[in-house]
PDB file of C-alpha atoms in Angstrom:
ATOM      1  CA  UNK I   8       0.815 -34.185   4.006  1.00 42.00           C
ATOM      2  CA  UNK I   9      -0.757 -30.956   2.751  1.00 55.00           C
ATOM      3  CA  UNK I  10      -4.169 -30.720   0.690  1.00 70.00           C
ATOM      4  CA  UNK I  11      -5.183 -28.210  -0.907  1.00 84.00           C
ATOM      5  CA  UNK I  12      -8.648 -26.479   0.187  1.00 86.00           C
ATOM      6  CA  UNK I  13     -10.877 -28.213  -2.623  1.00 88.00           C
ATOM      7  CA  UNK I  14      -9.820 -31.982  -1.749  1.00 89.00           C
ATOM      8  CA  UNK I  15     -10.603 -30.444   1.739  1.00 90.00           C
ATOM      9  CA  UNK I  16     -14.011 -29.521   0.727  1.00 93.00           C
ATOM     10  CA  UNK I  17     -14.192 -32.672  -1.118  1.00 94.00           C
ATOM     11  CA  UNK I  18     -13.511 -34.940   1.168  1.00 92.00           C
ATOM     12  CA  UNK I  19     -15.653 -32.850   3.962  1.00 93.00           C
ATOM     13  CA  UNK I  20     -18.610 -33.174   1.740  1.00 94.00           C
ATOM     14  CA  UNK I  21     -18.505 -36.326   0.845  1.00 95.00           C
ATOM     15  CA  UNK I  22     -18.385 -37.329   4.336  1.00 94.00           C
ATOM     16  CA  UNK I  23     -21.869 -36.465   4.572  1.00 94.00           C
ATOM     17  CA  UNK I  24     -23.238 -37.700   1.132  1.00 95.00           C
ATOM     18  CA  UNK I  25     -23.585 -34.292  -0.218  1.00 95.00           C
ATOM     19  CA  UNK I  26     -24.034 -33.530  -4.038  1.00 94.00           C
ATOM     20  CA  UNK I  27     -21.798 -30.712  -5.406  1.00 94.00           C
ATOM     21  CA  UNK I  28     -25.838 -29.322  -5.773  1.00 94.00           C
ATOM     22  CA  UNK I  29     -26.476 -29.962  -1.741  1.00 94.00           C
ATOM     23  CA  UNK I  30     -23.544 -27.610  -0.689  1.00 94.00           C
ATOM     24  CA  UNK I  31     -24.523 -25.239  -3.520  1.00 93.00           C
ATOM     25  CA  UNK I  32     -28.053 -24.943  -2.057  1.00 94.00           C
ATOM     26  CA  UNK I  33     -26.639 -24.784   1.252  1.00 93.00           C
ATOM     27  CA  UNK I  34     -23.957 -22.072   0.725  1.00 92.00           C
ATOM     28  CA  UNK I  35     -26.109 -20.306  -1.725  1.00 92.00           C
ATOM     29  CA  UNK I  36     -24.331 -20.679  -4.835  1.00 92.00           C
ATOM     30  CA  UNK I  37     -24.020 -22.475  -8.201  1.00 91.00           C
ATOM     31  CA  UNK I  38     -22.781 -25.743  -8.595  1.00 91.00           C
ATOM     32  CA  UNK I  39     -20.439 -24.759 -10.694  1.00 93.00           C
ATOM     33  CA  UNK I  40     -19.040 -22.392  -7.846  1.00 91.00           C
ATOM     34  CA  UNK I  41     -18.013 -25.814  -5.797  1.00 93.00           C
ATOM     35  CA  UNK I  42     -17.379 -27.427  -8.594  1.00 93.00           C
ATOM     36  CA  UNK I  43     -14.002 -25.010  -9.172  1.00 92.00           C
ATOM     37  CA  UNK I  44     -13.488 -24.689  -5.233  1.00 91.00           C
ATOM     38  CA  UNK I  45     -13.036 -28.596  -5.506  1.00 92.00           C
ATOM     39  CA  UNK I  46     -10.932 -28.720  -8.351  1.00 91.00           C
ATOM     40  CA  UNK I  47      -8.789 -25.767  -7.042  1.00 85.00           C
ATOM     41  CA  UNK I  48      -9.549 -23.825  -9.839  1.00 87.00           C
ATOM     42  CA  UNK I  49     -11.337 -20.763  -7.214  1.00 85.00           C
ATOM     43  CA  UNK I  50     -11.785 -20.409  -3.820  1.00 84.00           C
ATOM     44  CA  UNK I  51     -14.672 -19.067  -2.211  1.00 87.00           C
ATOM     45  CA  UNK I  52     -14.531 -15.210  -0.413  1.00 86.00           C
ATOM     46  CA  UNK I  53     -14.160 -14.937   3.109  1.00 85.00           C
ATOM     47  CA  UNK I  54     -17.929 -14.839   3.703  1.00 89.00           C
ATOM     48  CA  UNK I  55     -18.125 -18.501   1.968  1.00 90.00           C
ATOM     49  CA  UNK I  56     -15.077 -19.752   3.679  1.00 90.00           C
ATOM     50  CA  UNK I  57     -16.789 -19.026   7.435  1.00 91.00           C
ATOM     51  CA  UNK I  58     -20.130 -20.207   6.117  1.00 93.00           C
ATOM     52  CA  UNK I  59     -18.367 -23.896   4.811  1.00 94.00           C
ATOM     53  CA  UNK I  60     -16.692 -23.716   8.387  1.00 93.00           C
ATOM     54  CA  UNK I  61     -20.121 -23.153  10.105  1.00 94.00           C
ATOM     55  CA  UNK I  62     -21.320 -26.003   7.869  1.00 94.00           C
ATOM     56  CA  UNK I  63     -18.792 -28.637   8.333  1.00 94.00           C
ATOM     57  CA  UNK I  64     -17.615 -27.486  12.142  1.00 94.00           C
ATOM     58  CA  UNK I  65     -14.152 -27.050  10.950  1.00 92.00           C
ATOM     59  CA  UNK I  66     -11.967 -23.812  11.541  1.00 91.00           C
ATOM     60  CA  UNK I  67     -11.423 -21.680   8.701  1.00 86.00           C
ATOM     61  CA  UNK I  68      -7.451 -22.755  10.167  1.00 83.00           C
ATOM     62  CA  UNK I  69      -7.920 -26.216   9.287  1.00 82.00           C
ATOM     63  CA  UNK I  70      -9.672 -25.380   5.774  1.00 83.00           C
ATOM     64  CA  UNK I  71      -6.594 -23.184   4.780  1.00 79.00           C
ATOM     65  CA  UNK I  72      -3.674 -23.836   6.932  1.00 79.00           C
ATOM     66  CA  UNK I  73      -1.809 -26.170   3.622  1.00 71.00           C
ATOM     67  CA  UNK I  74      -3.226 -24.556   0.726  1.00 67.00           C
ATOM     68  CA  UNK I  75      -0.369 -21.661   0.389  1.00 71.00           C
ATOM     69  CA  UNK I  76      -2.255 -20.259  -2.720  1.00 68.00           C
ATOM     70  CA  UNK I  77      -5.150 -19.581  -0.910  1.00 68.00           C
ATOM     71  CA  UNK I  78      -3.746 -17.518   1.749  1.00 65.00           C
ATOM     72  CA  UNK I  79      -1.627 -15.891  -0.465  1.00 68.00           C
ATOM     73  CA  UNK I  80      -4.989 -14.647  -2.323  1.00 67.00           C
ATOM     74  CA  UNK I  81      -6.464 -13.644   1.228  1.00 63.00           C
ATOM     75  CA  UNK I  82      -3.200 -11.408   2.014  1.00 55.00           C
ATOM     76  CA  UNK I  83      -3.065  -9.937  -2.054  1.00 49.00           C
ATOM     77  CA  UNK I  84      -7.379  -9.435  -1.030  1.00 48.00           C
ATOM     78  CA  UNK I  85      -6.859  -7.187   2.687  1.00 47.00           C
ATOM     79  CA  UNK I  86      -3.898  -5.265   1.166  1.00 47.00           C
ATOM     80  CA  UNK I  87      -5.958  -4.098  -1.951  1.00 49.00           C
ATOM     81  CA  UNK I  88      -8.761  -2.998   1.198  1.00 48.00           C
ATOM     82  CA  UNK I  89      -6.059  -1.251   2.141  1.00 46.00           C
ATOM     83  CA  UNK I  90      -4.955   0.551  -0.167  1.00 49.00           C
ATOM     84  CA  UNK I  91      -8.632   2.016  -0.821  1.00 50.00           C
ATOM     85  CA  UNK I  92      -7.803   3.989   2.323  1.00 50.00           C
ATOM     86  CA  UNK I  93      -4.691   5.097   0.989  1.00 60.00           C
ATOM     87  CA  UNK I  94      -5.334   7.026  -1.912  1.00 70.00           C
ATOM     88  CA  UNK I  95      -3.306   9.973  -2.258  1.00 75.00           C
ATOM     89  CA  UNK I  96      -5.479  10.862  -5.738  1.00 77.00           C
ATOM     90  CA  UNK I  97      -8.212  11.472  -2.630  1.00 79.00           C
ATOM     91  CA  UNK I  98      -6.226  13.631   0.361  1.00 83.00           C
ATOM     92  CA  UNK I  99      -4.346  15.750  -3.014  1.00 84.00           C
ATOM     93  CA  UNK I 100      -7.911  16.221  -4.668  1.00 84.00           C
ATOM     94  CA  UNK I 101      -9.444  17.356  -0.899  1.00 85.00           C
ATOM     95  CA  UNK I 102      -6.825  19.587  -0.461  1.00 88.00           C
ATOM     96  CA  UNK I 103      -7.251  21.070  -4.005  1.00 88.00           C
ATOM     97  CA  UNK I 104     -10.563  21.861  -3.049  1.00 88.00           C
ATOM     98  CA  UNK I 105     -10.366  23.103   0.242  1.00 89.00           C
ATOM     99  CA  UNK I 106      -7.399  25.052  -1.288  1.00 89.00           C
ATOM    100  CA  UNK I 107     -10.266  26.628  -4.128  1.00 88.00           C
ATOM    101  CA  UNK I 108     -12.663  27.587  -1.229  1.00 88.00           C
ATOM    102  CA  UNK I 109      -9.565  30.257  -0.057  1.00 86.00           C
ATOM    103  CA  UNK I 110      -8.751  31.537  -3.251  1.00 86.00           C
ATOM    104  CA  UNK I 111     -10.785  35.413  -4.084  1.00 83.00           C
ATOM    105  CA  UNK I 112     -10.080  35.028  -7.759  1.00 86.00           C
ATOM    106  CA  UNK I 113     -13.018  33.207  -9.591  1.00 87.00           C
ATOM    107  CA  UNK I 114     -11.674  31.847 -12.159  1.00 89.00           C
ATOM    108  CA  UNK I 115      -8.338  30.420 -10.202  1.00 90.00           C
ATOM    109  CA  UNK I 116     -11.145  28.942  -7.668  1.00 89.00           C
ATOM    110  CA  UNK I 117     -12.879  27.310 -10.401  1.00 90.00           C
ATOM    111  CA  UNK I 118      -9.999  25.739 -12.032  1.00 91.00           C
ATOM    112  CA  UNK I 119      -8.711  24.442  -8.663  1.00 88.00           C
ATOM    113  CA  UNK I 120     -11.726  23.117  -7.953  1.00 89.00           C
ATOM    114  CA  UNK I 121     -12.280  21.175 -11.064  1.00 90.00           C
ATOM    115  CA  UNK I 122      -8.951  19.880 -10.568  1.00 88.00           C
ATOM    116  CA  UNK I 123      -9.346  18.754  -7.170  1.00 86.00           C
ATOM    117  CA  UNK I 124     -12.957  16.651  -7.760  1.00 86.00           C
ATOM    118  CA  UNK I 125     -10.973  15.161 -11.112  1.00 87.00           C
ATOM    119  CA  UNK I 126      -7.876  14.163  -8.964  1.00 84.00           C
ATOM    120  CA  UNK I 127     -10.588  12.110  -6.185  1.00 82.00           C
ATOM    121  CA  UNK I 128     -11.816  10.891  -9.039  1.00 81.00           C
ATOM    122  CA  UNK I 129      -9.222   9.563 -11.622  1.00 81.00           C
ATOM    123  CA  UNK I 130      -5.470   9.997 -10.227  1.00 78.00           C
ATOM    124  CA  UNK I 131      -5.437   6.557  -8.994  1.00 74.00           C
ATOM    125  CA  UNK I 132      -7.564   5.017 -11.662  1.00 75.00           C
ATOM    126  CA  UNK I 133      -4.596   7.030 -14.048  1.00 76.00           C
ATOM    127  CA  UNK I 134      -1.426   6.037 -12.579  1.00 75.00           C
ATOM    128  CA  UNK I 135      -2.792   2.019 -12.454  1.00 75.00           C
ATOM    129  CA  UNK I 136      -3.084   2.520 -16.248  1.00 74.00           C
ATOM    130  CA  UNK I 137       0.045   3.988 -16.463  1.00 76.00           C
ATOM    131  CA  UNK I 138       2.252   1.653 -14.546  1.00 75.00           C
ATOM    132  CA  UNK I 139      -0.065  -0.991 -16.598  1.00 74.00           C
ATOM    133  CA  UNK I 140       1.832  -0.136 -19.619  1.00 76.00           C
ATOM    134  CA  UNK I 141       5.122  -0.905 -18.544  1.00 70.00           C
TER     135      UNK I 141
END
């Protein structure tokens, strides 16, 4: 039978006559923080998940293995890391720049320039917003 992560934690607590509070304290977070794990309304970040594993001397395997929600938020979690070091608003906005540094006319140098450090900035930022709206 599967549970979920919370009953998991629950049950895992419980064991050892824990308040909601005593893990809080333990973990280093509100009550209230549990209180959602429990009730499968959150889970905890990876940095929780291998301190509760620490705590309990289970394997982060055995606290996730049925809960299909849970790992599907881990997986949606590392691709977003991902995709920070894929930003093509970065490498276009670089090359803009290095681009500017070549260019003898002044005011073209400028202009790429400014365009480059705005595309690092905001092209990614932009076309989230823009695919946002449809």
């Amino acid at each position: 039978m599967d549970i979920e992560f919370g009953n998991k934690l629950k049950t895992l607590r419980e064991e050892r006559a824990w308040s909601q509070d005593d893990l809080a304290k333990e973990i280093n977070v509100s009550r209230q923080a549990v209180y959602k794990w429990e009730a499968n309304k959150g889970y905890p970040d990876i940095h929780n998940l291998i301190r509760i594993s620490d705590i309990f001397n289970v394997t982060i395997d055995d606290l996730i293995r049925s809960d299909k929600d849970l790992q599907d938020k881990i997986s949606i979690d590392e691709e977003e890391n991902f995709d920070q070091f894929s930003d093509p608003g970065f490498y276009i906005g670089i090359m803009l720049v290095f681009l500017s540094i070549y260019i003898s006319n002044d005011s073209l140098s400028n202009m790429f320039m400014i365009i480059g450090v705005l595309t690092v900035l905001f092209l990614t930022d932009t076309i989230k917003s823009i695919k946002s709206l449809f």
